[in-house]
């Protein structure tokens, strides 16, 4: 049987990190608005970083379900986008070290992967693990972006109000890691940002910005968000421009706003995805209608 430590290799020159935070940013599960990917790429492109542990992706990925991209030019294969799953040592804006788990979510051997991560967390003295996620919700882009926080101890997320009650959802390797950490008495938490589901297939940098801001608030890490904020403003301007083109689209957004505001005021709906009696269609129906509108009115050059 494969031992968990055989799934990864650790760099020989690993420095003393103290008791770092570990940010888990796996992609391949639900990533509405590509928010997790955007947050991960932003950290790796703007901060000093280097890999300190690499995983054997051949044992963890199903290439047939997520085929890597290859580039063919005229008469030869020119490039292969090799999948990489690695733990990076990153330093924030003032040099504080933290760890970033970046790459595709494993398709296979979840329990061994989780056991390997538990080994690394113990070896590297990690004090807190934070998972990043982004989920599509029937919410308007004109209202503040929402967030669902969860943790192995309620004290870790004090100040955050729950948006959902009891739900059954498909599992993910990242969520399993948080669950196993809790079973082992270790601190772990996660943030799932709410992306308007009519924008879930496009890049939504406002959601990535909120994820990083929430991590900073929870850990004290100084993470840069300026570029994400500028990109979010540009996307908001573009979406507003498209919606302003027809009264039909404006009406859909107004209806979503009314349902959102009603929820915030404390009506008896248990989730933003629940229907509501009255003349308005459900939030799901409104969001789907707006999603179709934006898809039909987005030119190829805008994508």
PDB file of N, CA, C and O in Angstrom, residues 138-140 143 163 197 251-269 271-287:
ATOM      1  N   UNK A 138     -27.979  32.995  -6.663  1.00  0.00           N
ATOM      2  CA  UNK A 138     -28.928  33.873  -7.343  1.00  0.00           C
ATOM      3  C   UNK A 138     -28.968  35.212  -6.623  1.00  0.00           C
ATOM      4  O   UNK A 138     -29.901  35.548  -5.902  1.00  0.00           O
ATOM      5  N   UNK A 139     -27.900  35.978  -6.815  1.00  0.00           N
ATOM      6  CA  UNK A 139     -27.761  37.297  -6.194  1.00  0.00           C
ATOM      7  C   UNK A 139     -27.403  38.304  -7.275  1.00  0.00           C
ATOM      8  O   UNK A 139     -26.786  37.957  -8.285  1.00  0.00           O
ATOM      9  N   UNK A 140     -27.768  39.568  -7.099  1.00  0.00           N
ATOM     10  CA  UNK A 140     -27.446  40.584  -8.104  1.00  0.00           C
ATOM     11  C   UNK A 140     -26.025  41.109  -7.928  1.00  0.00           C
ATOM     12  O   UNK A 140     -25.530  41.232  -6.802  1.00  0.00           O
ATOM     13  N   UNK A 143     -25.267  44.383  -5.592  1.00  0.00           N
ATOM     14  CA  UNK A 143     -25.268  44.372  -4.135  1.00  0.00           C
ATOM     15  C   UNK A 143     -23.917  43.859  -3.631  1.00  0.00           C
ATOM     16  O   UNK A 143     -23.171  43.234  -4.379  1.00  0.00           O
ATOM     17  N   UNK A 163     -25.359  31.774   5.913  1.00  0.00           N
ATOM     18  CA  UNK A 163     -26.295  32.020   4.819  1.00  0.00           C
ATOM     19  C   UNK A 163     -27.131  30.779   4.533  1.00  0.00           C
ATOM     20  O   UNK A 163     -28.206  30.866   3.965  1.00  0.00           O
ATOM     21  N   UNK A 197     -24.926  34.043 -10.299  1.00  0.00           N
ATOM     22  CA  UNK A 197     -24.752  32.877 -11.160  1.00  0.00           C
ATOM     23  C   UNK A 197     -24.927  33.182 -12.633  1.00  0.00           C
ATOM     24  O   UNK A 197     -24.535  32.393 -13.481  1.00  0.00           O
ATOM     25  N   UNK A 251     -34.972  45.194 -15.741  1.00  0.00           N
ATOM     26  CA  UNK A 251     -36.070  44.710 -14.908  1.00  0.00           C
ATOM     27  C   UNK A 251     -35.681  43.436 -14.166  1.00  0.00           C
ATOM     28  O   UNK A 251     -36.054  43.242 -12.996  1.00  0.00           O
ATOM     29  N   UNK A 252     -34.944  42.568 -14.835  1.00  0.00           N
ATOM     30  CA  UNK A 252     -34.505  41.336 -14.191  1.00  0.00           C
ATOM     31  C   UNK A 252     -33.594  41.662 -13.017  1.00  0.00           C
ATOM     32  O   UNK A 252     -33.716  41.093 -11.922  1.00  0.00           O
ATOM     33  N   UNK A 253     -32.644  42.585 -13.203  1.00  0.00           N
ATOM     34  CA  UNK A 253     -31.735  42.954 -12.122  1.00  0.00           C
ATOM     35  C   UNK A 253     -32.509  43.580 -10.970  1.00  0.00           C
ATOM     36  O   UNK A 253     -32.250  43.287  -9.798  1.00  0.00           O
ATOM     37  N   UNK A 254     -33.471  44.433 -11.283  1.00  0.00           N
ATOM     38  CA  UNK A 254     -34.264  45.059 -10.217  1.00  0.00           C
ATOM     39  C   UNK A 254     -35.005  44.003  -9.404  1.00  0.00           C
ATOM     40  O   UNK A 254     -35.105  44.103  -8.174  1.00  0.00           O
ATOM     41  N   UNK A 255     -35.540  42.992 -10.085  1.00  0.00           N
ATOM     42  CA  UNK A 255     -36.254  41.936  -9.374  1.00  0.00           C
ATOM     43  C   UNK A 255     -35.316  41.127  -8.478  1.00  0.00           C
ATOM     44  O   UNK A 255     -35.659  40.780  -7.347  1.00  0.00           O
ATOM     45  N   UNK A 256     -34.126  40.835  -8.977  1.00  0.00           N
ATOM     46  CA  UNK A 256     -33.139  40.154  -8.148  1.00  0.00           C
ATOM     47  C   UNK A 256     -32.775  41.004  -6.932  1.00  0.00           C
ATOM     48  O   UNK A 256     -32.611  40.486  -5.818  1.00  0.00           O
ATOM     49  N   UNK A 257     -32.654  42.312  -7.138  1.00  0.00           N
ATOM     50  CA  UNK A 257     -32.338  43.218  -6.036  1.00  0.00           C
ATOM     51  C   UNK A 257     -33.436  43.189  -4.982  1.00  0.00           C
ATOM     52  O   UNK A 257     -33.158  43.189  -3.771  1.00  0.00           O
ATOM     53  N   UNK A 258     -34.688  43.158  -5.435  1.00  0.00           N
ATOM     54  CA  UNK A 258     -35.804  43.131  -4.488  1.00  0.00           C
ATOM     55  C   UNK A 258     -35.766  41.853  -3.655  1.00  0.00           C
ATOM     56  O   UNK A 258     -35.983  41.896  -2.434  1.00  0.00           O
ATOM     57  N   UNK A 259     -35.489  40.715  -4.303  1.00  0.00           N
ATOM     58  CA  UNK A 259     -35.438  39.461  -3.557  1.00  0.00           C
ATOM     59  C   UNK A 259     -34.245  39.440  -2.608  1.00  0.00           C
ATOM     60  O   UNK A 259     -34.343  38.952  -1.478  1.00  0.00           O
ATOM     61  N   UNK A 260     -33.125  39.966  -3.054  1.00  0.00           N
ATOM     62  CA  UNK A 260     -31.944  40.038  -2.187  1.00  0.00           C
ATOM     63  C   UNK A 260     -32.240  40.924  -0.974  1.00  0.00           C
ATOM     64  O   UNK A 260     -31.959  40.551   0.176  1.00  0.00           O
ATOM     65  N   UNK A 261     -32.799  42.100  -1.219  1.00  0.00           N
ATOM     66  CA  UNK A 261     -33.082  43.026  -0.125  1.00  0.00           C
ATOM     67  C   UNK A 261     -34.101  42.442   0.842  1.00  0.00           C
ATOM     68  O   UNK A 261     -33.998  42.649   2.067  1.00  0.00           O
ATOM     69  N   UNK A 262     -35.081  41.697   0.305  1.00  0.00           N
ATOM     70  CA  UNK A 262     -36.067  41.061   1.174  1.00  0.00           C
ATOM     71  C   UNK A 262     -35.398  40.025   2.075  1.00  0.00           C
ATOM     72  O   UNK A 262     -35.720  39.909   3.266  1.00  0.00           O
ATOM     73  N   UNK A 263     -34.462  39.285   1.514  1.00  0.00           N
ATOM     74  CA  UNK A 263     -33.739  38.292   2.316  1.00  0.00           C
ATOM     75  C   UNK A 263     -32.935  38.967   3.414  1.00  0.00           C
ATOM     76  O   UNK A 263     -32.942  38.544   4.570  1.00  0.00           O
ATOM     77  N   UNK A 264     -32.231  40.019   3.053  1.00  0.00           N
ATOM     78  CA  UNK A 264     -31.404  40.729   4.025  1.00  0.00           C
ATOM     79  C   UNK A 264     -32.269  41.303   5.142  1.00  0.00           C
ATOM     80  O   UNK A 264     -31.873  41.346   6.306  1.00  0.00           O
ATOM     81  N   UNK A 265     -33.481  41.753   4.806  1.00  0.00           N
ATOM     82  CA  UNK A 265     -34.367  42.305   5.834  1.00  0.00           C
ATOM     83  C   UNK A 265     -34.921  41.235   6.755  1.00  0.00           C
ATOM     84  O   UNK A 265     -35.636  41.523   7.701  1.00  0.00           O
ATOM     85  N   UNK A 266     -34.622  39.997   6.488  1.00  0.00           N
ATOM     86  CA  UNK A 266     -34.995  38.940   7.425  1.00  0.00           C
ATOM     87  C   UNK A 266     -36.302  38.246   7.127  1.00  0.00           C
ATOM     88  O   UNK A 266     -36.912  37.704   8.056  1.00  0.00           O
ATOM     89  N   UNK A 267     -36.741  38.249   5.851  1.00  0.00           N
ATOM     90  CA  UNK A 267     -37.932  37.462   5.547  1.00  0.00           C
ATOM     91  C   UNK A 267     -37.660  35.990   5.806  1.00  0.00           C
ATOM     92  O   UNK A 267     -36.533  35.571   5.987  1.00  0.00           O
ATOM     93  N   UNK A 268     -38.654  35.184   5.749  1.00  0.00           N
ATOM     94  CA  UNK A 268     -38.553  33.825   6.254  1.00  0.00           C
ATOM     95  C   UNK A 268     -37.841  32.874   5.304  1.00  0.00           C
ATOM     96  O   UNK A 268     -37.701  31.691   5.626  1.00  0.00           O
ATOM     97  N   UNK A 269     -37.360  33.337   4.153  1.00  0.00           N
ATOM     98  CA  UNK A 269     -36.597  32.466   3.268  1.00  0.00           C
ATOM     99  C   UNK A 269     -35.361  31.984   3.998  1.00  0.00           C
ATOM    100  O   UNK A 269     -34.698  32.734   4.682  1.00  0.00           O
ATOM    101  N   UNK A 271     -32.728  30.463   2.345  1.00  0.00           N
ATOM    102  CA  UNK A 271     -31.549  30.672   1.514  1.00  0.00           C
ATOM    103  C   UNK A 271     -31.918  31.596   0.379  1.00  0.00           C
ATOM    104  O   UNK A 271     -33.073  31.796   0.031  1.00  0.00           O
ATOM    105  N   UNK A 272     -30.899  32.156  -0.240  1.00  0.00           N
ATOM    106  CA  UNK A 272     -31.121  33.015  -1.405  1.00  0.00           C
ATOM    107  C   UNK A 272     -31.569  32.215  -2.612  1.00  0.00           C
ATOM    108  O   UNK A 272     -31.990  32.779  -3.615  1.00  0.00           O
ATOM    109  N   UNK A 273     -31.479  30.891  -2.521  1.00  0.00           N
ATOM    110  CA  UNK A 273     -31.892  30.075  -3.656  1.00  0.00           C
ATOM    111  C   UNK A 273     -33.343  29.644  -3.537  1.00  0.00           C
ATOM    112  O   UNK A 273     -33.882  29.015  -4.433  1.00  0.00           O
ATOM    113  N   UNK A 274     -34.011  29.988  -2.440  1.00  0.00           N
ATOM    114  CA  UNK A 274     -35.390  29.557  -2.244  1.00  0.00           C
ATOM    115  C   UNK A 274     -36.345  30.456  -2.998  1.00  0.00           C
ATOM    116  O   UNK A 274     -36.131  31.641  -3.163  1.00  0.00           O
ATOM    117  N   UNK A 275     -37.459  29.868  -3.445  1.00  0.00           N
ATOM    118  CA  UNK A 275     -38.466  30.665  -4.111  1.00  0.00           C
ATOM    119  C   UNK A 275     -39.261  31.485  -3.121  1.00  0.00           C
ATOM    120  O   UNK A 275     -39.194  31.303  -1.923  1.00  0.00           O
ATOM    121  N   UNK A 276     -40.082  32.404  -3.642  1.00  0.00           N
ATOM    122  CA  UNK A 276     -40.836  33.317  -2.796  1.00  0.00           C
ATOM    123  C   UNK A 276     -42.215  33.494  -3.417  1.00  0.00           C
ATOM    124  O   UNK A 276     -42.343  33.607  -4.625  1.00  0.00           O
ATOM    125  N   UNK A 277     -43.258  33.497  -2.607  1.00  0.00           N
ATOM    126  CA  UNK A 277     -44.601  33.696  -3.135  1.00  0.00           C
ATOM    127  C   UNK A 277     -44.777  35.137  -3.562  1.00  0.00           C
ATOM    128  O   UNK A 277     -44.071  36.019  -3.097  1.00  0.00           O
ATOM    129  N   UNK A 278     -45.736  35.357  -4.458  1.00  0.00           N
ATOM    130  CA  UNK A 278     -45.953  36.715  -4.919  1.00  0.00           C
ATOM    131  C   UNK A 278     -45.758  36.827  -6.413  1.00  0.00           C
ATOM    132  O   UNK A 278     -45.531  35.848  -7.111  1.00  0.00           O
ATOM    133  N   UNK A 279     -45.799  38.046  -6.945  1.00  0.00           N
ATOM    134  CA  UNK A 279     -45.761  38.234  -8.386  1.00  0.00           C
ATOM    135  C   UNK A 279     -44.394  38.004  -9.008  1.00  0.00           C
ATOM    136  O   UNK A 279     -44.290  37.784 -10.203  1.00  0.00           O
ATOM    137  N   UNK A 280     -43.314  38.065  -8.210  1.00  0.00           N
ATOM    138  CA  UNK A 280     -41.977  37.908  -8.787  1.00  0.00           C
ATOM    139  C   UNK A 280     -41.678  36.448  -9.075  1.00  0.00           C
ATOM    140  O   UNK A 280     -42.051  35.560  -8.306  1.00  0.00           O
ATOM    141  N   UNK A 281     -40.973  36.138 -10.168  1.00  0.00           N
ATOM    142  CA  UNK A 281     -40.463  34.782 -10.360  1.00  0.00           C
ATOM    143  C   UNK A 281     -39.373  34.505  -9.345  1.00  0.00           C
ATOM    144  O   UNK A 281     -38.925  35.402  -8.635  1.00  0.00           O
ATOM    145  N   UNK A 282     -38.949  33.251  -9.285  1.00  0.00           N
ATOM    146  CA  UNK A 282     -37.921  32.920  -8.324  1.00  0.00           C
ATOM    147  C   UNK A 282     -36.600  33.550  -8.728  1.00  0.00           C
ATOM    148  O   UNK A 282     -36.364  33.891  -9.888  1.00  0.00           O
ATOM    149  N   UNK A 283     -35.696  33.654  -7.755  1.00  0.00           N
ATOM    150  CA  UNK A 283     -34.371  34.212  -8.029  1.00  0.00           C
ATOM    151  C   UNK A 283     -33.622  33.361  -9.040  1.00  0.00           C
ATOM    152  O   UNK A 283     -32.884  33.878  -9.881  1.00  0.00           O
ATOM    153  N   UNK A 284     -33.793  32.042  -8.987  1.00  0.00           N
ATOM    154  CA  UNK A 284     -33.131  31.171  -9.973  1.00  0.00           C
ATOM    155  C   UNK A 284     -33.617  31.481 -11.383  1.00  0.00           C
ATOM    156  O   UNK A 284     -32.826  31.544 -12.324  1.00  0.00           O
ATOM    157  N   UNK A 285     -34.933  31.653 -11.536  1.00  0.00           N
ATOM    158  CA  UNK A 285     -35.486  31.949 -12.862  1.00  0.00           C
ATOM    159  C   UNK A 285     -34.993  33.294 -13.372  1.00  0.00           C
ATOM    160  O   UNK A 285     -34.636  33.443 -14.543  1.00  0.00           O
ATOM    161  N   UNK A 286     -34.938  34.282 -12.469  1.00  0.00           N
ATOM    162  CA  UNK A 286     -34.444  35.596 -12.872  1.00  0.00           C
ATOM    163  C   UNK A 286     -32.982  35.539 -13.271  1.00  0.00           C
ATOM    164  O   UNK A 286     -32.567  36.096 -14.287  1.00  0.00           O
ATOM    165  N   UNK A 287     -32.188  34.847 -12.472  1.00  0.00           N
ATOM    166  CA  UNK A 287     -30.771  34.748 -12.781  1.00  0.00           C
ATOM    167  C   UNK A 287     -30.519  34.022 -14.082  1.00  0.00           C
ATOM    168  O   UNK A 287     -29.657  34.416 -14.876  1.00  0.00           O
TER     169      UNK A 287
END
